CSV table of C-alpha atoms and ligand atoms in Angstrom, one decimal:
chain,number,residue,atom,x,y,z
A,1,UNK,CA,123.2,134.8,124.8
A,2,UNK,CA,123.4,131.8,126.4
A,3,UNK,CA,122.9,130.2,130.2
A,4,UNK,CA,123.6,130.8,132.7
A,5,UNK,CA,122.1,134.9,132.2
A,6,UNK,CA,122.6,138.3,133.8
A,7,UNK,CA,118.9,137.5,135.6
A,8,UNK,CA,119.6,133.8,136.1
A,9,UNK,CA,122.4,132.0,137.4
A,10,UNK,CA,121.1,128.5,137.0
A,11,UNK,CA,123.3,126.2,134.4
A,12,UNK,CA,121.8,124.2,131.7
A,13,UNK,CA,119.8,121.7,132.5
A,14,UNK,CA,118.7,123.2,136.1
A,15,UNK,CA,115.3,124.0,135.7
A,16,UNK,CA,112.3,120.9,134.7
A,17,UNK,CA,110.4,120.8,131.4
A,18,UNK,CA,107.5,122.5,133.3
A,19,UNK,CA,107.6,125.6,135.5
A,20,UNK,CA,105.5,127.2,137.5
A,21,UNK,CA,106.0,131.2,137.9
A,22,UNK,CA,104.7,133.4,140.5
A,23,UNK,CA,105.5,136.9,140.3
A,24,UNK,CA,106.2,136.9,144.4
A,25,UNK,CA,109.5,135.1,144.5
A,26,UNK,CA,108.4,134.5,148.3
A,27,UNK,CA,105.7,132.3,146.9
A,28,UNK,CA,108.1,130.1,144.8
A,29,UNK,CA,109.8,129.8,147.9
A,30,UNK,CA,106.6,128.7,149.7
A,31,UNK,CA,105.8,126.3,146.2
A,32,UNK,CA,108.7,124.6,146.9
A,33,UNK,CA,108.9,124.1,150.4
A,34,UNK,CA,105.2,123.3,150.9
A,35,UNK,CA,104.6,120.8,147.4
A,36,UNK,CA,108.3,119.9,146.1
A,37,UNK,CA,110.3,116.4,147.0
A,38,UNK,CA,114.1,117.3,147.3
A,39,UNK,CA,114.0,121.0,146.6
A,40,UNK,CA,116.8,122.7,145.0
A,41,UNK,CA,117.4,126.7,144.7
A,42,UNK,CA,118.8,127.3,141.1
A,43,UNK,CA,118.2,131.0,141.2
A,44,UNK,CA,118.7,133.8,143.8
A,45,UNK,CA,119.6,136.5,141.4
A,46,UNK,CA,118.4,140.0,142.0
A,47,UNK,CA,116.4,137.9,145.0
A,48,UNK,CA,114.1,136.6,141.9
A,49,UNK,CA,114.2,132.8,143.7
A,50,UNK,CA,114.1,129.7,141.4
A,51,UNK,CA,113.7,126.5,142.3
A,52,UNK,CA,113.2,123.1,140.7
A,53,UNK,CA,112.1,119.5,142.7
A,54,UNK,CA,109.6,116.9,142.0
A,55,UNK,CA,105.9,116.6,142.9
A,56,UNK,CA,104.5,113.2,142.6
A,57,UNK,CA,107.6,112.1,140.8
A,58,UNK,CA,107.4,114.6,138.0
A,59,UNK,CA,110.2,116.9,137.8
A,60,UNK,CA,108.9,120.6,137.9
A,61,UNK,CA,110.2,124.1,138.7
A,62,UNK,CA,108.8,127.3,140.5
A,63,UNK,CA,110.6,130.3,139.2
A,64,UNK,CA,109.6,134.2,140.4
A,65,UNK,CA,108.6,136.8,137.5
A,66,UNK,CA,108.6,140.2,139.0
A,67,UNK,CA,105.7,142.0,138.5
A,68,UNK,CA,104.5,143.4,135.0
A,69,UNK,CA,104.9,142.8,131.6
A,70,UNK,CA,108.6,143.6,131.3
A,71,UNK,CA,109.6,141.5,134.2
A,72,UNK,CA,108.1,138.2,133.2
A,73,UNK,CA,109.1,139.2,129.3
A,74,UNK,CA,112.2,138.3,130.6
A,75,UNK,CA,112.1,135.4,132.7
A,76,UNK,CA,110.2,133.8,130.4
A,77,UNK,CA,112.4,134.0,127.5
A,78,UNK,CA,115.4,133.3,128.9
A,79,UNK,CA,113.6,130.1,130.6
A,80,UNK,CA,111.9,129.4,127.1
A,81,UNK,CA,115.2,130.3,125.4
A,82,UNK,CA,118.5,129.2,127.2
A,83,UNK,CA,116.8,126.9,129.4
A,84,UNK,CA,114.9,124.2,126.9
A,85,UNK,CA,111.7,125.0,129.4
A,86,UNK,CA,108.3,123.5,127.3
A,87,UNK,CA,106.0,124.7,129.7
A,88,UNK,CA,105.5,127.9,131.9
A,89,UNK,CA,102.1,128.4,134.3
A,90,UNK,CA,101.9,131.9,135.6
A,91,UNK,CA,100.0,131.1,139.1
A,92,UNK,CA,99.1,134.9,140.0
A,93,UNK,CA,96.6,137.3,141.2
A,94,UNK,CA,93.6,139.3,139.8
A,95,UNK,CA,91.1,141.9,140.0
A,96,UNK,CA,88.0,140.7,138.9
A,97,UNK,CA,85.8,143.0,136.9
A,98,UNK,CA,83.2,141.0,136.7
A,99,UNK,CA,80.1,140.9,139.1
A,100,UNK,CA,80.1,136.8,139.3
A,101,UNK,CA,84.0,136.7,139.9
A,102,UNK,CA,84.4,137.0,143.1
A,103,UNK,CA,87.2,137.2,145.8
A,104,UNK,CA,89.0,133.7,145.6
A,105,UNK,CA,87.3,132.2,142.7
A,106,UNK,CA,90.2,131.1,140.0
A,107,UNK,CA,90.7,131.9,136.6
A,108,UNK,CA,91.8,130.4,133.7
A,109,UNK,CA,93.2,132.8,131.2
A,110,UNK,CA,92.3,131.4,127.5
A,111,UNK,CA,93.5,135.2,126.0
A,112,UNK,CA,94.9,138.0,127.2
A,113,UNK,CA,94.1,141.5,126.1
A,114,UNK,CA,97.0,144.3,126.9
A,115,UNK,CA,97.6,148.0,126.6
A,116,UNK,CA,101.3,146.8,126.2
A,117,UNK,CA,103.1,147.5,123.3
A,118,UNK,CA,105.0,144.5,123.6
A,119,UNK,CA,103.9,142.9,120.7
A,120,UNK,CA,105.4,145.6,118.7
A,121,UNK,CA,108.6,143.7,119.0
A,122,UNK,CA,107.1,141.4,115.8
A,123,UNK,CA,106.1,144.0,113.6
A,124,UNK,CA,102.6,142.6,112.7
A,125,UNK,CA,100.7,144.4,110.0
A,126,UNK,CA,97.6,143.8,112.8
A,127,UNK,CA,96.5,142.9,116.3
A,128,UNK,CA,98.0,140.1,117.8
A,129,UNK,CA,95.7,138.2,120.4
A,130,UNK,CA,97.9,136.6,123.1
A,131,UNK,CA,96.2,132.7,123.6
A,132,UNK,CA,97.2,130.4,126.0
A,133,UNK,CA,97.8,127.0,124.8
A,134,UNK,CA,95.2,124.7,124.2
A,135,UNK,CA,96.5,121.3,125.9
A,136,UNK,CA,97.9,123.1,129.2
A,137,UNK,CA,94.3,125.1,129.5
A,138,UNK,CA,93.0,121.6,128.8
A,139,UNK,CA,95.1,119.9,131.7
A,140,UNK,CA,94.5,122.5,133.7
A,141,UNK,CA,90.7,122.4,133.3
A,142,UNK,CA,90.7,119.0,134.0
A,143,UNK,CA,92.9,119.2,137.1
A,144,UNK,CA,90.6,121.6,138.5
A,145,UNK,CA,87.2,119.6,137.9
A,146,UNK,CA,89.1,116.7,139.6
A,147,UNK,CA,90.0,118.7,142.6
A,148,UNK,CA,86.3,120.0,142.7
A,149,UNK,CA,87.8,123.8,142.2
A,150,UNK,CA,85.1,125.7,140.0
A,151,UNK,CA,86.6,128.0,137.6
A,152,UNK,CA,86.1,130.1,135.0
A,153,UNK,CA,88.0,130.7,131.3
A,154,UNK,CA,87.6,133.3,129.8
A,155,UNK,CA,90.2,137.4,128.4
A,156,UNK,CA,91.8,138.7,131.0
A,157,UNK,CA,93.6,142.3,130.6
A,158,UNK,CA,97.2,142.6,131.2
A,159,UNK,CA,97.6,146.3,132.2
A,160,UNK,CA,100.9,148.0,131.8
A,161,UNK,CA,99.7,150.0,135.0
A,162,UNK,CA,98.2,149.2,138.3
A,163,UNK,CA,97.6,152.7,139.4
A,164,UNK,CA,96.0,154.1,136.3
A,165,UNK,CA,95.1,157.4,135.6
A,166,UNK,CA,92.3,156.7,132.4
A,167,UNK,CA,90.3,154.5,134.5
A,168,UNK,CA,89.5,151.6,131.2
A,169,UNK,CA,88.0,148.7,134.0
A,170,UNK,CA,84.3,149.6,132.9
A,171,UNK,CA,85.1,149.6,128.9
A,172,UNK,CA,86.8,146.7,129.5
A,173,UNK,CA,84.6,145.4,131.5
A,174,UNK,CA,81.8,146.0,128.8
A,175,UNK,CA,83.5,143.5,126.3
A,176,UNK,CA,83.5,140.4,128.8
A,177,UNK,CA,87.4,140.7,130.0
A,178,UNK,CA,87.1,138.3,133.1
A,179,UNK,CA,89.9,140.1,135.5
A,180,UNK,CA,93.1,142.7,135.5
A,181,UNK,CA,95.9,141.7,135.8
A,182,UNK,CA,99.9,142.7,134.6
A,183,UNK,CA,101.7,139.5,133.0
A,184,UNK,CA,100.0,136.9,131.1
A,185,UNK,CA,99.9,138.5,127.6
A,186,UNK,CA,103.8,138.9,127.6
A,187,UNK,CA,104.2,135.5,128.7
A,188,UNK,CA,101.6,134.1,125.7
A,189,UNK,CA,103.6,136.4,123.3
A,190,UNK,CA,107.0,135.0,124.3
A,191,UNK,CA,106.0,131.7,124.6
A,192,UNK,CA,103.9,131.7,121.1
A,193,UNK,CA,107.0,133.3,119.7
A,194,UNK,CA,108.9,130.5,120.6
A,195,UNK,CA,106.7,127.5,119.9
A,196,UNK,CA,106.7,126.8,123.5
A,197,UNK,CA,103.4,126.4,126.0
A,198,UNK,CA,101.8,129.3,128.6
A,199,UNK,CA,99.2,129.8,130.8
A,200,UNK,CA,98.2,131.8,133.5
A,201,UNK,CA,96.2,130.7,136.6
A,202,UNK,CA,95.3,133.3,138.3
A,203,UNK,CA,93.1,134.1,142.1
A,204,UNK,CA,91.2,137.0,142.2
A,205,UNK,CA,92.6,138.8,145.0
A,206,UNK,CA,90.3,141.9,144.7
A,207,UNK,CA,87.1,143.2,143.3
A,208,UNK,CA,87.5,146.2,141.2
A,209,UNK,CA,84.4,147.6,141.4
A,210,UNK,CA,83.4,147.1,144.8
A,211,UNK,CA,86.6,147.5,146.6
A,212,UNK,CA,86.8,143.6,148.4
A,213,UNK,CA,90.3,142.9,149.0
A,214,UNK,CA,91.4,139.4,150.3
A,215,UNK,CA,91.6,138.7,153.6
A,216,UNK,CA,95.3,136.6,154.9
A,217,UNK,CA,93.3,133.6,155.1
A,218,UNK,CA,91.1,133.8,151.9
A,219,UNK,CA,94.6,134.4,150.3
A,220,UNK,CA,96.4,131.4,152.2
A,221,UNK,CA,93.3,129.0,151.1
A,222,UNK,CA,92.7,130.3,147.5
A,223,UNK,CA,96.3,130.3,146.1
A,224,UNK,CA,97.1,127.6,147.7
A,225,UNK,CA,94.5,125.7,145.5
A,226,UNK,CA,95.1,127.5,142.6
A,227,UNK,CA,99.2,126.4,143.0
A,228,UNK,CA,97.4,122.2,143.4
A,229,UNK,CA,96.1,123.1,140.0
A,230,UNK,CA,99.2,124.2,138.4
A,231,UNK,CA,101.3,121.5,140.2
A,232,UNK,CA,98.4,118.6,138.7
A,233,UNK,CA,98.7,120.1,135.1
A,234,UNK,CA,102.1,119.8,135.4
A,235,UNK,CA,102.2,115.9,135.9
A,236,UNK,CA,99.2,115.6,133.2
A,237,UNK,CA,101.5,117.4,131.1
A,238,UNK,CA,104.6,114.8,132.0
A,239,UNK,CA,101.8,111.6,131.8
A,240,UNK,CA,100.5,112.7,129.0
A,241,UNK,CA,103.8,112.9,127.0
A,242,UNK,CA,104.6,109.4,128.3
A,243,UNK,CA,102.1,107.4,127.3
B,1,HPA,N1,95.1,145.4,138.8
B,1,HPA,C1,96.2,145.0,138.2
B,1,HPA,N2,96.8,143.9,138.6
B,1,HPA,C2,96.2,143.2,139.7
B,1,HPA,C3,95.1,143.7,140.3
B,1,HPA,C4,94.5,144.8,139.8
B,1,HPA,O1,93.4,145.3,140.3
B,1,HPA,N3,94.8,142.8,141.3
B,1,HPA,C5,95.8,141.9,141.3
B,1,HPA,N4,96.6,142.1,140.3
């Protein structure tokens, strides 16, 4: 296969070396209107809205993933794939399971545990752990310390199911995973697979155990910051390769 795709309509060449991917496809929408110089949709497939602009005079691209593993499976490989993308930074949402994490604070996802069987596809004789990569954690750290936006790396689970029926937050829980969530270790696996670069920023947008949920405006504030992280390791990323 070959650009443009059945998901994407884009041609080669539309999308920047670095994108950033939401899985609300109304928050690339607001990515690109709210941060991106000279904005240009290159996706409206299925709804699934792409864009790609420059911030600060670095050329970068918002594209939407869906939600859950086999959503962003395939954005991400087709982007990694047919679309020379080096770099994608899943800016998302969370459930924290962890007492200290608490509504708004950010994550940065160093691994990714799943109850996915996506890494079947590679038929390892073991258990892969999905990682993110080391120089856009790196960036990203950075970016955040500069903006003065604490956060904290650490596992995060990437649950096949939202509403599920065996309950595993407390087990997981008990082995240090930071925060639920349903993409990143999909996106480390493809990206991995590929010799290409992911990471996953992510808000937590509810507290498992106690039941918080964000309010409109915690949400507005948070992600907001948490998409001024992504955007800033995106030009580290282009600087960096520069010089
Ligand atoms: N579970 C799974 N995914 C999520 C959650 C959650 O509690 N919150 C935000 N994304």
């Amino acid at each position: 296969m070959s650009a443009p795709t059945p998901h994407i309509e884009a041609k080669p060449g539309d999308y920047a070396k670095t994108v950033l991917m939401p899985g609300d496809p109304l928050r690339a929408k607001f990515v690109a209107e709210t941060f991106f110089t000279d904005a240009v949709q290159v996706n409206g497939v299925r709804g699934m809205l792409g864009f790609t602009g420059t911030y600060k005079g670095v050329p970068v691209s918002v594209q939407g993933s869906g939600m859950g593993i086999p959503s962003i499976g395939i954005y991400s490989y087709e982007l990694f794939h047919f679309y020379g993308v080096e770099n994608i930074i899943r800016i998302g949402t969370a459930g924290s399971l962890q007492p200290g994490l608490r509504i708004g604070d950010l994550v940065l996802a160093q691994g990714a545990c799943t109850n996915s069987g996506y890494a079947a596809q590679f038929g390892l004789p073991g258990t892969m752990a999905p990682i993110a990569s080391w120089s856009l954690l790196k960036d990203a750290w950075d970016a955040a310390r500069e903006k003065g936006c604490p956060c904290t790396v650490g596992n995060v689970l990437s649950s096949d199911c939202f509403y599920d029926a065996s309950s595993p937050a407390k087990k997981w829980a008990d082995m240090g995973v930071l925060a639920i969530e349903m993409e990143a270790a999909a996106l480390y696996l493809n990206a991995i697979h590929a010799g290409k670069n992911a990471l996953a920023i992510l808000t937590v947008s509810d507290e498992v155990f106690t039941g918080r949920e964000t309010t409109a405006q915690e949400r507005q504030t948070s992600f907001t910051r948490m998409m001024e992280v992504a955007l800033e390791t995106a030009v580290r990323q282009a600087r960096g390769k520069e010089g």
